[in-house]
PDB file of C-alpha atoms in Angstrom:
ATOM      1  CA  ALA F  56      -0.003  -0.130   0.025  1.00  0.00           C
ATOM      2  CA  LEU F  57       1.145   3.352  -0.492  1.00  0.00           C
ATOM      3  CA  ILE F  58      -0.168   6.421   1.717  1.00  0.00           C
ATOM      4  CA  SER F  59       0.676  10.091   0.839  1.00  0.00           C
ATOM      5  CA  PHE F  60       0.779  12.549   3.691  1.00  0.00           C
ATOM      6  CA  ARG F  61       1.080  16.152   2.992  1.00  0.00           C
ATOM      7  CA  ASP F  62       0.154  19.240   5.094  1.00  0.00           C
ATOM      8  CA  ARG F  63      -2.927  17.862   6.779  1.00  0.00           C
ATOM      9  CA  GLN F  64      -4.169  15.166   4.868  1.00  0.00           C
ATOM     10  CA  ALA F  65      -3.472  11.608   4.093  1.00  0.00           C
ATOM     11  CA  ASP F  66      -4.561   9.761   0.756  1.00  0.00           C
ATOM     12  CA  VAL F  67      -4.479   6.036   0.034  1.00  0.00           C
ATOM     13  CA  VAL F  68      -2.563   6.245  -3.434  1.00  0.00           C
ATOM     14  CA  LEU F  69      -2.281   2.663  -3.904  1.00  0.00           C
ATOM     15  CA  PRO F  70      -4.146  -0.232  -2.152  1.00  0.00           C
ATOM     16  CA  ALA F  71      -2.058  -3.098  -0.833  1.00  0.00           C
ATOM     17  CA  THR F  72      -0.470  -4.797  -3.941  1.00  0.00           C
ATOM     18  CA  ARG F  73       2.227  -7.471  -5.007  1.00  0.00           C
ATOM     19  CA  SER F  74       3.091  -5.393  -8.003  1.00  0.00           C
ATOM     20  CA  LEU F  75       6.449  -3.351  -7.424  1.00  0.00           C
ATOM     21  CA  THR F  76       5.755  -1.852 -10.959  1.00  0.00           C
ATOM     22  CA  ARG F  77       2.275  -0.447  -9.933  1.00  0.00           C
ATOM     23  CA  ALA F  78       3.984   1.027  -6.675  1.00  0.00           C
ATOM     24  CA  LYS F  79       6.984   2.445  -8.629  1.00  0.00           C
ATOM     25  CA  ARG F  80       4.462   4.270 -11.103  1.00  0.00           C
ATOM     26  CA  HIS F  81       2.446   5.552  -8.301  1.00  0.00           C
ATOM     27  CA  LEU F  82       5.317   6.753  -6.329  1.00  0.00           C
ATOM     28  CA  ALA F  83       6.627   8.678  -9.501  1.00  0.00           C
ATOM     29  CA  GLU F  84       3.492  10.483  -9.786  1.00  0.00           C
ATOM     30  CA  MET F  85       3.097  11.542  -6.215  1.00  0.00           C
ATOM     31  CA  PRO F  86       3.799  15.389  -5.544  1.00  0.00           C
ATOM     32  CA  GLY F  87       6.433  16.314  -3.127  1.00  0.00           C
ATOM     33  CA  GLY F  88       7.070  19.369  -0.930  1.00  0.00           C
ATOM     34  CA  GLY F  89       5.147  20.910   1.609  1.00  0.00           C
ATOM     35  CA  GLY F  90       5.337  20.492   5.289  1.00  0.00           C
ATOM     36  CA  THR F  91       6.249  17.412   7.124  1.00  0.00           C
ATOM     37  CA  PRO F  92       3.597  16.219   9.655  1.00  0.00           C
ATOM     38  CA  LEU F  93       5.942  13.664  11.279  1.00  0.00           C
ATOM     39  CA  ALA F  94       3.800  12.629  14.059  1.00  0.00           C
ATOM     40  CA  ALA F  95       0.839  11.957  11.739  1.00  0.00           C
ATOM     41  CA  GLY F  96       2.784   9.723   9.679  1.00  0.00           C
ATOM     42  CA  MET F  97       4.262   7.834  12.533  1.00  0.00           C
ATOM     43  CA  ASP F  98       0.722   7.327  13.937  1.00  0.00           C
ATOM     44  CA  ALA F  99      -0.366   6.060  10.358  1.00  0.00           C
ATOM     45  CA  ALA F 100       2.622   3.655  10.363  1.00  0.00           C
ATOM     46  CA  LEU F 101       1.713   2.340  13.685  1.00  0.00           C
ATOM     47  CA  LEU F 102      -1.872   1.726  13.033  1.00  0.00           C
ATOM     48  CA  LEU F 103      -0.971   0.009   9.739  1.00  0.00           C
ATOM     49  CA  GLY F 104       1.648  -2.132  11.754  1.00  0.00           C
ATOM     50  CA  LEU F 105      -1.033  -2.962  14.381  1.00  0.00           C
ATOM     51  CA  THR F 106      -3.312  -3.990  11.488  1.00  0.00           C
ATOM     52  CA  GLU F 107      -0.807  -6.479  10.312  1.00  0.00           C
ATOM     53  CA  LYS F 108       0.030  -7.698  13.824  1.00  0.00           C
ATOM     54  CA  ALA F 109      -3.415  -8.646  14.206  1.00  0.00           C
ATOM     55  CA  LYS F 110      -3.381 -10.607  11.046  1.00  0.00           C
ATOM     56  CA  ASP F 111      -0.785 -12.850  12.937  1.00  0.00           C
ATOM     57  CA  ARG F 112       2.191 -11.038  11.056  1.00  0.00           C
ATOM     58  CA  THR F 113       5.342  -9.492  12.608  1.00  0.00           C
ATOM     59  CA  PRO F 114       5.633  -5.960  11.162  1.00  0.00           C
ATOM     60  CA  VAL F 115       8.719  -4.093  11.115  1.00  0.00           C
ATOM     61  CA  LEU F 116       8.165  -0.334  10.630  1.00  0.00           C
ATOM     62  CA  VAL F 117      10.902   1.593   8.816  1.00  0.00           C
ATOM     63  CA  PHE F 118      11.168   5.273   9.015  1.00  0.00           C
ATOM     64  CA  LEU F 119      13.169   7.230   6.528  1.00  0.00           C
ATOM     65  CA  THR F 120      13.372  10.649   7.663  1.00  0.00           C
ATOM     66  CA  ASP F 121      15.865  13.542   8.327  1.00  0.00           C
ATOM     67  CA  GLY F 122      13.973  14.039  11.467  1.00  0.00           C
ATOM     68  CA  ARG F 123      13.012  17.476  11.058  1.00  0.00           C
ATOM     69  CA  ALA F 124       9.154  17.487  11.829  1.00  0.00           C
ATOM     70  CA  ASN F 125       7.497  20.998  11.074  1.00  0.00           C
ATOM     71  CA  ILE F 126       3.824  20.395  11.114  1.00  0.00           C
ATOM     72  CA  ALA F 127       2.310  19.393  14.433  1.00  0.00           C
ATOM     73  CA  ARG F 128      -0.466  16.794  14.985  1.00  0.00           C
ATOM     74  CA  ASP F 129      -3.247  19.528  14.826  1.00  0.00           C
ATOM     75  CA  GLY F 130      -1.767  20.754  11.539  1.00  0.00           C
ATOM     76  CA  THR F 131      -0.290  23.975  12.658  1.00  0.00           C
ATOM     77  CA  PRO F 132       3.286  24.840  11.448  1.00  0.00           C
ATOM     78  CA  GLY F 133       6.269  25.058  13.901  1.00  0.00           C
ATOM     79  CA  ARG F 134       8.996  22.819  14.995  1.00  0.00           C
ATOM     80  CA  GLY F 135       8.503  23.062  18.839  1.00  0.00           C
ATOM     81  CA  ALA F 136       4.963  21.639  18.782  1.00  0.00           C
ATOM     82  CA  ALA F 137       5.631  19.167  15.778  1.00  0.00           C
ATOM     83  CA  GLU F 138       8.552  17.786  17.517  1.00  0.00           C
ATOM     84  CA  GLN F 139       6.979  17.340  20.777  1.00  0.00           C
ATOM     85  CA  ASP F 140       4.219  15.542  18.911  1.00  0.00           C
ATOM     86  CA  ALA F 141       6.542  13.317  16.998  1.00  0.00           C
ATOM     87  CA  MET F 142       8.331  12.325  20.207  1.00  0.00           C
ATOM     88  CA  ALA F 143       5.007  11.313  21.592  1.00  0.00           C
ATOM     89  CA  SER F 144       4.336   9.240  18.584  1.00  0.00           C
ATOM     90  CA  ALA F 145       7.868   7.716  18.499  1.00  0.00           C
ATOM     91  CA  ARG F 146       7.094   6.666  22.125  1.00  0.00           C
ATOM     92  CA  GLN F 147       3.964   5.050  21.105  1.00  0.00           C
ATOM     93  CA  VAL F 148       5.800   3.017  18.619  1.00  0.00           C
ATOM     94  CA  SER F 149       8.068   1.729  21.281  1.00  0.00           C
ATOM     95  CA  LEU F 150       5.106   0.697  23.544  1.00  0.00           C
ATOM     96  CA  SER F 151       3.612  -1.186  20.793  1.00  0.00           C
ATOM     97  CA  GLY F 152       6.404  -3.725  20.883  1.00  0.00           C
ATOM     98  CA  MET F 153       6.938  -3.742  17.106  1.00  0.00           C
ATOM     99  CA  GLY F 154      10.202  -3.716  15.466  1.00  0.00           C
ATOM    100  CA  ALA F 155      11.366  -0.195  14.165  1.00  0.00           C
ATOM    101  CA  VAL F 156      14.319   0.758  12.041  1.00  0.00           C
ATOM    102  CA  PHE F 157      15.110   4.446  11.615  1.00  0.00           C
ATOM    103  CA  VAL F 158      16.957   5.546   8.494  1.00  0.00           C
ATOM    104  CA  ASP F 159      18.506   8.923   8.733  1.00  0.00           C
ATOM    105  CA  THR F 160      18.323  10.483   5.387  1.00  0.00           C
ATOM    106  CA  SER F 161      20.295  13.607   6.246  1.00  0.00           C
ATOM    107  CA  ALA F 162      23.048  14.682   4.174  1.00  0.00           C
ATOM    108  CA  ARG F 163      25.486  14.651   7.063  1.00  0.00           C
ATOM    109  CA  ALA F 164      24.765  13.039  10.464  1.00  0.00           C
ATOM    110  CA  GLN F 165      23.172  15.771  12.806  1.00  0.00           C
ATOM    111  CA  VAL F 166      23.481  16.071  16.577  1.00  0.00           C
ATOM    112  CA  GLY F 167      20.339  14.666  18.132  1.00  0.00           C
ATOM    113  CA  GLY F 168      19.189  13.410  14.707  1.00  0.00           C
ATOM    114  CA  ASP F 169      18.420  10.065  16.249  1.00  0.00           C
ATOM    115  CA  ARG F 170      16.363  11.284  18.890  1.00  0.00           C
ATOM    116  CA  PHE F 171      13.216   9.844  17.471  1.00  0.00           C
ATOM    117  CA  ALA F 172      14.865   6.520  16.923  1.00  0.00           C
ATOM    118  CA  ARG F 173      15.870   6.093  20.656  1.00  0.00           C
ATOM    119  CA  ALA F 174      12.458   7.233  21.593  1.00  0.00           C
ATOM    120  CA  MET F 175      10.727   4.516  19.421  1.00  0.00           C
ATOM    121  CA  GLY F 176      13.135   1.852  20.601  1.00  0.00           C
ATOM    122  CA  ALA F 177      14.565   1.440  17.093  1.00  0.00           C
ATOM    123  CA  HIS F 178      16.663  -1.814  17.137  1.00  0.00           C
ATOM    124  CA  LEU F 179      18.535  -0.397  14.068  1.00  0.00           C
ATOM    125  CA  THR F 180      19.747   3.111  13.213  1.00  0.00           C
ATOM    126  CA  ILE F 181      21.161   3.604   9.744  1.00  0.00           C
ATOM    127  CA  ASN F 182      22.722   7.049   8.218  1.00  0.00           C
ATOM    128  CA  VAL F 183      22.441   6.881   4.701  1.00  0.00           C
ATOM    129  CA  ALA F 184      25.231   9.316   4.197  1.00  0.00           C
ATOM    130  CA  THR F 185      27.746   6.996   6.061  1.00  0.00           C
ATOM    131  CA  ASP F 186      26.477   3.641   5.500  1.00  0.00           C
ATOM    132  CA  LYS F 187      26.157   3.286   1.717  1.00  0.00           C
ATOM    133  CA  ASP F 188      25.856  -0.431   1.625  1.00  0.00           C
ATOM    134  CA  TRP F 189      22.520  -0.559   3.663  1.00  0.00           C
ATOM    135  CA  VAL F 190      20.343  -1.383   0.842  1.00  0.00           C
ATOM    136  CA  GLY F 191      22.299  -4.640  -0.299  1.00  0.00           C
ATOM    137  CA  ARG F 192      21.808  -5.946   3.281  1.00  0.00           C
ATOM    138  CA  TYR F 193      18.249  -5.349   3.709  1.00  0.00           C
ATOM    139  CA  SER F 194      17.081  -6.196   0.060  1.00  0.00           C
ATOM    140  CA  ALA F 195      18.086  -9.851   0.066  1.00  0.00           C
ATOM    141  CA  ASP F 196      15.248 -12.447  -0.003  1.00  0.00           C
ATOM    142  CA  LYS F 197      12.695 -10.087  -1.314  1.00  0.00           C
ATOM    143  CA  GLY F 198      13.337  -7.394   1.316  1.00  0.00           C
ATOM    144  CA  THR F 199      13.165  -7.285   5.077  1.00  0.00           C
ATOM    145  CA  PHE F 200      10.648  -4.613   6.135  1.00  0.00           C
ATOM    146  CA  ASP F 201       6.794  -4.176   6.014  1.00  0.00           C
ATOM    147  CA  VAL F 202       6.275  -0.651   6.712  1.00  0.00           C
ATOM    148  CA  LEU F 203       8.174   2.318   5.265  1.00  0.00           C
ATOM    149  CA  LEU F 204       7.698   5.844   6.339  1.00  0.00           C
ATOM    150  CA  GLU F 205       9.544   8.347   4.077  1.00  0.00           C
ATOM    151  CA  CYS F 206       9.847  11.702   5.395  1.00  0.00           C
ATOM    152  CA  SER F 207      12.688  13.295   3.598  1.00  0.00           C
ATOM    153  CA  GLY F 208      11.160  14.166   0.291  1.00  0.00           C
ATOM    154  CA  ASN F 209      14.522  12.557  -1.476  1.00  0.00           C
ATOM    155  CA  ASN F 210      13.484  10.384  -4.292  1.00  0.00           C
ATOM    156  CA  ALA F 211      16.832   8.507  -3.918  1.00  0.00           C
ATOM    157  CA  ALA F 212      15.879   7.774  -0.397  1.00  0.00           C
ATOM    158  CA  LEU F 213      12.445   6.462  -1.388  1.00  0.00           C
ATOM    159  CA  ARG F 214      13.990   4.100  -4.391  1.00  0.00           C
ATOM    160  CA  SER F 215      16.204   2.754  -1.675  1.00  0.00           C
ATOM    161  CA  GLY F 216      13.426   1.985   0.465  1.00  0.00           C
ATOM    162  CA  MET F 217      11.385   0.379  -2.044  1.00  0.00           C
ATOM    163  CA  GLU F 218      14.161  -2.022  -2.561  1.00  0.00           C
ATOM    164  CA  VAL F 219      14.253  -3.359   1.104  1.00  0.00           C
ATOM    165  CA  MET F 220      10.422  -3.720   1.291  1.00  0.00           C
ATOM    166  CA  ARG F 221       8.850  -7.142   1.622  1.00  0.00           C
ATOM    167  CA  PRO F 222       6.115  -7.906  -1.176  1.00  0.00           C
ATOM    168  CA  ARG F 223       2.752  -6.163  -0.074  1.00  0.00           C
ATOM    169  CA  GLY F 224       4.573  -3.749   2.101  1.00  0.00           C
ATOM    170  CA  VAL F 225       3.176  -0.622   2.869  1.00  0.00           C
ATOM    171  CA  ILE F 226       4.784   2.640   2.127  1.00  0.00           C
ATOM    172  CA  VAL F 227       3.800   6.049   3.663  1.00  0.00           C
ATOM    173  CA  GLN F 228       5.260   9.288   2.128  1.00  0.00           C
ATOM    174  CA  LEU F 229       5.271  12.266   4.194  1.00  0.00           C
ATOM    175  CA  GLY F 230       5.723  16.103   2.902  1.00  0.00           C
TER     176      GLY F 230
END
């Protein structure tokens, strides 16, 4: 499935499918830009993960982001409230007991860039600027992850993320 989050709205752009071709085509058509409601995206990924968990699956949530939340859960702009909301959402991910992976898409490692990873209890943190081989490790055997949250607006990050997804995985794009 592919869900696009921009500003204050979420749209299911593609229902669950095994077709990587369809997913790539829909992804290429998705608009970018605008604010990043990181908390709303984490909440959506958590809900999708819980749905998969209820089907006796073992979801792993993957978050591709530079960690720069700028739209609060209520839709208002501003980093302060947006970061507090995202931190609260990250803690909810931790409480769910689902596996979480945090992929830092920043061009350079930032001080505090992994604070959401720590709050969500991510069992793995990857910085794509310093770890160039991460895709190869997690794309084997039809991918490793079930839910991908892409928050950077970086097409290369999104393409890389698709390589590590399992068939019928869910991709949520923010911003």
